[in-house]
Amino acid sequence: MDLSTMNKEQLEAIKTTEGPLLIMAGAGSGKTRVLTHRVAYLLDEKQVPSYNILAITFTNKAAREMRDRVDKIIAEDASKMWISTFHAMCVRILRRDISYLGYDTSFSILDPLDQQSVVKDILKTRNLDTKQHNPRSILSVISNYKNQLIKPEQAIAEAGGFQDELYSEIYKDYQEILYRNSSLDFDDLIMLTIELFHKEPNVLNYYQTRFQYVHVDEYQDTNHAQYQLVQMIAAKYRNICVVGDSDQSIYKFRGADIQNILNFEEDYPEAKVIKLEENYRSTKTILDAANAVIDNNTERKPKNLRSNKGDGVKIEVNVSFSEREEGHRVVEKVQQLSEDYSYGDMAVLYRANAQSRAVEDAFVKSSIPYKMVGGTKFYSRMEIKDLMSYLKVIQNPFDDISFQRIINVPKRGIGTKTIDKLRAHAEQLNSSIYDAIRDADFLGIPAKTVAKLMTLLGVLDNLKEKSKYMTMTDLVDEVLADTGYHDMLSSDKTLEARSRLENLEEFKTVTKEFDNEYPIADDNLFNFLSEMALVSDQDGMDDTAGVTMMTMHASKGLEFKVIFIIGLEEGIFPSRRVQFDDQELEEERRLMYVALTRAMDQLILSRAESRMLYGKTESNMVSRFLSEIPEELLESSGSVSRMGENSANTGTSFSRGPKKRARVINTNKGTKFNVGDKVSHKAFGEGIISQVKGEGDNEELDIVFKTAGPKRLLANYAPLEKKD
DNA sequence: GACCTAGAGCTTTTT
DNA sequence: GCTCTAGGTC
């Protein structure tokens, strides 16, 4: 193993294997490198069996990357080492032993939409209005309880005030429903693992003994429950290595407690603390800007991040008239920079997903390849959710939440009345809808409907059998065929239905991947569903070359040669909601810090004088974060003028400087598009127009592409050709 | 029970 | 602008 390229602090961090260790790793200081080399050092030099090592990350991507890198550094077999996310780790632990807590080992994992429908059901039963009691805020209250390891009984006992009392009661209902459904939400995974450890000391002891070396990445993002979990596992050997940067703590809203990292030295008085302050990523200009911004935060430990590189170029600041012009300018700059950089070297960051639209439009118009992280969520599409619900019910028949989703999809003539009766009966039995159906005869449900229910049960039981000896891909085909779902879509001739079918096809690439990895086994469906529950859209297949678009949150841990940050306006970033809360404002500033430090070579910052959001036009002042960057690091380009809206058809270029060149973007002026027309697009290939909206320059076409799926394009600008 | 329409609400970030 | 819900009609 070669450690010759490490600096003094990095080396120390790698070689300090015994006892508690806190690595304060500034942005771009080679944190991941240190962590992977440390693990490799344990395996290779210290001859620690891989079986005794645990490394916890927050994202699947980080976990995967770490394993890949470790495998590359050393020859030892590291396969017995656990490198996983908090949630995946807990699923693994609970899967073995959750029966101690009375749950079924074939539990389902709820996604946020499922959670919402549970809360809505509770509100309905309690005759409460969803307008007065927002399900999302109730869920966040529940999530907070769980992150704080507060059980419903305790929440109720300690509640003060009407709303507290009500919400803690709802929390209780919620947990009972989940229990009845053998379902866990994300927070349960952590909370119940801790409960299991408390209840069954031998289980805890097993993991404590096994994991002699514990690593936690992004420690500043841990919430209280995760913190507790780590403490429990590491208590026996106290070889705990945590890595983090308090300046990059941006997940307070989901319970992250920055105190966990700040108090590490109190938790472990014998702890060694190593600071990594040498930045290998960014130019001095970028770092100076980032340091200047973060320096405005009062609640932080001072840190001195040094650049290893030269000054580099100045930071470009663009002011546009509208958000559309802002998008155009990003694209122009991308085109200009594409002479020196590949598209994959560039990323556009924004505060909220809603901001991506204008930029996306501009990319589409100019046929520049891009990929969006997050945003349009593949897994929350209706047809994918339906399919997943079928699979979940097959795996876990007690999963009423999923069952209710599919009981009448496709339409089987099973309506709300029948479902209500079944639900009431299920509650009486303290069981599930699935079980209640067996008594359907006695519930005053019409015989015809009973027959339909029985048919459905038969189909599901049959599929359960099939799941034991089929590949996931085959099983998905069987589900779609046996339940009539495929027929429902194929008999519907609308383009929407066609695109849904295509999405289901697309889904099979995921199952095929799974099938390649795992041989057929009777618990494959469980494993597949667990894996699916824990992947986010972000883990997706993003190997294709293109400019990356994502939220600043999603950018944490990544780096790009060129970073665009758009929407630097008060009210957008920092968000309107936090403008008067100092603590939250500091969190936003840390987000700015994260965004700035993603850049290696160049930063391009922009804002718009007015922007349309949610159908309303608003004007915002310049973001304080932009003002906090020292003037001498900046270079303003482009004055405020009315350009952008029509520039494409005149061929005007926004870019200034030597590389300026006129570029005529496709224009379809004069072409009349109608619904049903077949077209071909430069980048997306063939498609059919499903809708035409607007007029003139604003005419929009909804097109369903054969391979690229549905898109909305501007008729006059998209590189489209009408066919036959 | 299925389908349609109008209206209202909501838009921060996510494993 | 988009999504979900409620209410009405067939």
mmCIF file of N, CA, C and O in Angstrom, chain A residues 390 393-394 396-400 403 406-408 412 414 422 432-441 449-465 482-483:
data_model
loop_
_atom_site.group_PDB
_atom_site.id
_atom_site.type_symbol
_atom_site.label_atom_id
_atom_site.label_comp_id
_atom_site.label_asym_id
_atom_site.label_seq_id
_atom_site.Cartn_x
_atom_site.Cartn_y
_atom_site.Cartn_z
ATOM 1 N N TYR A 390 -47.760 -4.005 -5.681
ATOM 2 C CA TYR A 390 -48.059 -5.418 -5.910
ATOM 3 C C TYR A 390 -46.968 -6.302 -5.328
ATOM 4 O O TYR A 390 -47.232 -7.283 -4.630
ATOM 5 N N VAL A 393 -47.158 -6.374 -1.559
ATOM 6 C CA VAL A 393 -48.264 -7.176 -1.032
ATOM 7 C C VAL A 393 -47.949 -8.661 -1.177
ATOM 8 O O VAL A 393 -48.250 -9.466 -0.288
ATOM 9 N N ILE A 394 -47.319 -9.012 -2.287
ATOM 10 C CA ILE A 394 -46.955 -10.413 -2.482
ATOM 11 C C ILE A 394 -45.969 -10.845 -1.405
ATOM 12 O O ILE A 394 -46.078 -11.925 -0.829
ATOM 13 N N ASN A 396 -45.418 -9.196 1.562
ATOM 14 C CA ASN A 396 -45.965 -9.000 2.901
ATOM 15 C C ASN A 396 -47.465 -8.715 2.813
ATOM 16 O O ASN A 396 -47.874 -7.578 2.671
ATOM 17 N N PRO A 397 -48.277 -9.766 2.883
ATOM 18 C CA PRO A 397 -49.726 -9.609 2.683
ATOM 19 C C PRO A 397 -50.380 -8.686 3.705
ATOM 20 O O PRO A 397 -51.492 -8.217 3.488
ATOM 21 N N PHE A 398 -49.687 -8.444 4.809
ATOM 22 C CA PHE A 398 -50.274 -7.577 5.839
ATOM 23 C C PHE A 398 -50.097 -6.101 5.525
ATOM 24 O O PHE A 398 -50.521 -5.249 6.282
ATOM 25 N N ASP A 399 -49.432 -5.828 4.444
ATOM 26 C CA ASP A 399 -49.154 -4.439 4.083
ATOM 27 C C ASP A 399 -50.412 -3.795 3.485
ATOM 28 O O ASP A 399 -50.593 -3.720 2.281
ATOM 29 N N ASP A 400 -51.295 -3.334 4.362
ATOM 30 C CA ASP A 400 -52.560 -2.733 3.919
ATOM 31 C C ASP A 400 -52.358 -1.487 3.086
ATOM 32 O O ASP A 400 -53.158 -1.154 2.217
ATOM 33 N N PHE A 403 -51.721 -2.650 -0.210
ATOM 34 C CA PHE A 403 -52.891 -3.388 -0.675
ATOM 35 C C PHE A 403 -53.981 -2.426 -1.143
ATOM 36 O O PHE A 403 -54.587 -2.602 -2.198
ATOM 37 N N ILE A 406 -53.545 -1.069 -4.630
ATOM 38 C CA ILE A 406 -53.719 -1.886 -5.847
ATOM 39 C C ILE A 406 -55.012 -2.683 -5.875
ATOM 40 O O ILE A 406 -55.317 -3.318 -6.865
ATOM 41 N N ILE A 407 -55.770 -2.623 -4.793
ATOM 42 C CA ILE A 407 -56.940 -3.516 -4.712
ATOM 43 C C ILE A 407 -57.909 -3.285 -5.872
ATOM 44 O O ILE A 407 -58.559 -4.204 -6.345
ATOM 45 N N ASN A 408 -57.917 -2.060 -6.360
ATOM 46 C CA ASN A 408 -58.828 -1.773 -7.482
ATOM 47 C C ASN A 408 -58.101 -1.199 -8.697
ATOM 48 O O ASN A 408 -58.637 -0.416 -9.453
ATOM 49 N N ARG A 412 -61.532 -3.301 -10.736
ATOM 50 C CA ARG A 412 -62.122 -4.615 -10.567
ATOM 51 C C ARG A 412 -63.529 -4.487 -9.986
ATOM 52 O O ARG A 412 -64.115 -5.471 -9.557
ATOM 53 N N ILE A 414 -64.131 -2.957 -7.198
ATOM 54 C CA ILE A 414 -64.034 -2.947 -5.736
ATOM 55 C C ILE A 414 -63.888 -1.494 -5.286
ATOM 56 O O ILE A 414 -62.855 -0.874 -5.487
ATOM 57 N N LEU A 422 -63.964 -3.839 4.660
ATOM 58 C CA LEU A 422 -62.825 -4.722 4.903
ATOM 59 C C LEU A 422 -61.905 -4.142 5.964
ATOM 60 O O LEU A 422 -61.401 -4.842 6.832
ATOM 61 N N SER A 432 -55.163 -7.782 9.042
ATOM 62 C CA SER A 432 -54.999 -7.021 7.803
ATOM 63 C C SER A 432 -56.180 -7.194 6.860
ATOM 64 O O SER A 432 -57.014 -8.074 7.035
ATOM 65 N N ILE A 433 -56.230 -6.370 5.869
ATOM 66 C CA ILE A 433 -57.253 -6.476 4.839
ATOM 67 C C ILE A 433 -57.192 -7.839 4.179
ATOM 68 O O ILE A 433 -58.206 -8.475 3.905
ATOM 69 N N TYR A 434 -55.972 -8.257 3.948
ATOM 70 C CA TYR A 434 -55.761 -9.553 3.306
ATOM 71 C C TYR A 434 -56.507 -10.658 4.069
ATOM 72 O O TYR A 434 -57.212 -11.476 3.478
ATOM 73 N N ASP A 435 -56.370 -10.641 5.392
ATOM 74 C CA ASP A 435 -57.086 -11.632 6.194
ATOM 75 C C ASP A 435 -58.586 -11.370 6.200
ATOM 76 O O ASP A 435 -59.384 -12.309 6.174
ATOM 77 N N ALA A 436 -58.950 -10.110 6.227
ATOM 78 C CA ALA A 436 -60.369 -9.745 6.286
ATOM 79 C C ALA A 436 -61.122 -10.264 5.067
ATOM 80 O O ALA A 436 -62.290 -10.625 5.149
ATOM 81 N N ILE A 437 -60.438 -10.316 3.934
ATOM 82 C CA ILE A 437 -61.102 -10.758 2.713
ATOM 83 C C ILE A 437 -61.641 -12.184 2.857
ATOM 84 O O ILE A 437 -62.686 -12.525 2.309
ATOM 85 N N ARG A 438 -60.950 -12.976 3.642
ATOM 86 C CA ARG A 438 -61.412 -14.361 3.816
ATOM 87 C C ARG A 438 -62.799 -14.423 4.458
ATOM 88 O O ARG A 438 -63.525 -15.385 4.307
ATOM 89 N N ASP A 439 -63.144 -13.353 5.199
ATOM 90 C CA ASP A 439 -64.473 -13.313 5.820
ATOM 91 C C ASP A 439 -65.461 -12.453 5.028
ATOM 92 O O ASP A 439 -66.525 -12.109 5.538
ATOM 93 N N ALA A 440 -65.098 -12.138 3.790
ATOM 94 C CA ALA A 440 -65.879 -11.166 3.019
ATOM 95 C C ALA A 440 -67.350 -11.539 2.928
ATOM 96 O O ALA A 440 -68.225 -10.671 2.905
ATOM 97 N N ASP A 441 -67.624 -12.844 2.924
ATOM 98 C CA ASP A 441 -68.999 -13.319 2.832
ATOM 99 C C ASP A 441 -69.908 -12.753 3.919
ATOM 100 O O ASP A 441 -71.092 -12.531 3.697
ATOM 101 N N THR A 449 -68.933 -9.012 -5.791
ATOM 102 C CA THR A 449 -67.687 -8.382 -5.363
ATOM 103 C C THR A 449 -66.808 -9.366 -4.600
ATOM 104 O O THR A 449 -65.590 -9.379 -4.753
ATOM 105 N N VAL A 450 -67.477 -10.188 -3.786
ATOM 106 C CA VAL A 450 -66.730 -11.200 -3.028
ATOM 107 C C VAL A 450 -65.967 -12.095 -3.996
ATOM 108 O O VAL A 450 -64.778 -12.391 -3.794
ATOM 109 N N ALA A 451 -66.638 -12.494 -5.047
ATOM 110 C CA ALA A 451 -65.988 -13.363 -6.036
ATOM 111 C C ALA A 451 -64.750 -12.684 -6.604
ATOM 112 O O ALA A 451 -63.697 -13.299 -6.791
ATOM 113 N N LYS A 452 -64.878 -11.391 -6.863
ATOM 114 C CA LYS A 452 -63.743 -10.664 -7.425
ATOM 115 C C LYS A 452 -62.582 -10.600 -6.437
ATOM 116 O O LYS A 452 -61.426 -10.730 -6.812
ATOM 117 N N LEU A 453 -62.955 -10.409 -5.190
ATOM 118 C CA LEU A 453 -61.913 -10.368 -4.163
ATOM 119 C C LEU A 453 -61.187 -11.707 -4.068
ATOM 120 O O LEU A 453 -59.966 -11.767 -3.946
ATOM 121 N N MET A 454 -61.972 -12.765 -4.166
ATOM 122 C CA MET A 454 -61.375 -14.101 -4.072
ATOM 123 C C MET A 454 -60.433 -14.355 -5.250
ATOM 124 O O MET A 454 -59.359 -14.923 -5.094
ATOM 125 N N THR A 455 -60.877 -13.918 -6.421
ATOM 126 C CA THR A 455 -60.012 -14.063 -7.596
ATOM 127 C C THR A 455 -58.691 -13.350 -7.363
ATOM 128 O O THR A 455 -57.618 -13.884 -7.641
ATOM 129 N N LEU A 456 -58.806 -12.151 -6.815
ATOM 130 C CA LEU A 456 -57.591 -11.363 -6.569
ATOM 131 C C LEU A 456 -56.673 -12.091 -5.586
ATOM 132 O O LEU A 456 -55.464 -12.196 -5.808
ATOM 133 N N LEU A 457 -57.256 -12.613 -4.520
ATOM 134 C CA LEU A 457 -56.456 -13.353 -3.546
ATOM 135 C C LEU A 457 -55.743 -14.517 -4.203
ATOM 136 O O LEU A 457 -54.554 -14.760 -3.960
ATOM 137 N N GLY A 458 -56.494 -15.218 -5.064
ATOM 138 C CA GLY A 458 -55.907 -16.359 -5.763
ATOM 139 C C GLY A 458 -54.703 -15.939 -6.585
ATOM 140 O O GLY A 458 -53.650 -16.577 -6.548
ATOM 141 N N VAL A 459 -54.863 -14.857 -7.312
ATOM 142 C CA VAL A 459 -53.772 -14.349 -8.145
ATOM 143 C C VAL A 459 -52.555 -14.018 -7.292
ATOM 144 O O VAL A 459 -51.420 -14.388 -7.620
ATOM 145 N N LEU A 460 -52.806 -13.350 -6.163
ATOM 146 C CA LEU A 460 -51.695 -12.937 -5.299
ATOM 147 C C LEU A 460 -50.989 -14.137 -4.675
ATOM 148 O O LEU A 460 -49.757 -14.203 -4.638
ATOM 149 N N ASP A 461 -51.791 -15.092 -4.208
ATOM 150 C CA ASP A 461 -51.189 -16.292 -3.606
ATOM 151 C C ASP A 461 -50.324 -17.015 -4.628
ATOM 152 O O ASP A 461 -49.219 -17.469 -4.335
ATOM 153 N N ASN A 462 -50.883 -17.087 -5.809
ATOM 154 C CA ASN A 462 -50.166 -17.742 -6.900
ATOM 155 C C ASN A 462 -48.840 -17.036 -7.208
ATOM 156 O O ASN A 462 -47.806 -17.672 -7.409
ATOM 157 N N LEU A 463 -48.892 -15.729 -7.194
ATOM 158 C CA LEU A 463 -47.678 -14.962 -7.478
ATOM 159 C C LEU A 463 -46.650 -15.142 -6.374
ATOM 160 O O LEU A 463 -45.450 -15.154 -6.623
ATOM 161 N N LYS A 464 -47.138 -15.286 -5.175
ATOM 162 C CA LYS A 464 -46.209 -15.496 -4.065
ATOM 163 C C LYS A 464 -45.410 -16.780 -4.289
ATOM 164 O O LYS A 464 -44.197 -16.820 -4.075
ATOM 165 N N GLU A 465 -46.119 -17.810 -4.735
ATOM 166 C CA GLU A 465 -45.422 -19.059 -5.041
ATOM 167 C C GLU A 465 -44.378 -18.832 -6.138
ATOM 168 O O GLU A 465 -43.242 -19.257 -6.046
ATOM 169 N N ASP A 482 -50.642 -11.284 -14.823
ATOM 170 C CA ASP A 482 -51.677 -11.944 -14.025
ATOM 171 C C ASP A 482 -52.671 -10.967 -13.404
ATOM 172 O O ASP A 482 -53.826 -11.296 -13.183
ATOM 173 N N THR A 483 -52.206 -9.778 -13.073
ATOM 174 C CA THR A 483 -53.101 -8.842 -12.404
ATOM 175 C C THR A 483 -53.909 -8.014 -13.393
ATOM 176 O O THR A 483 -54.779 -7.259 -12.999
#
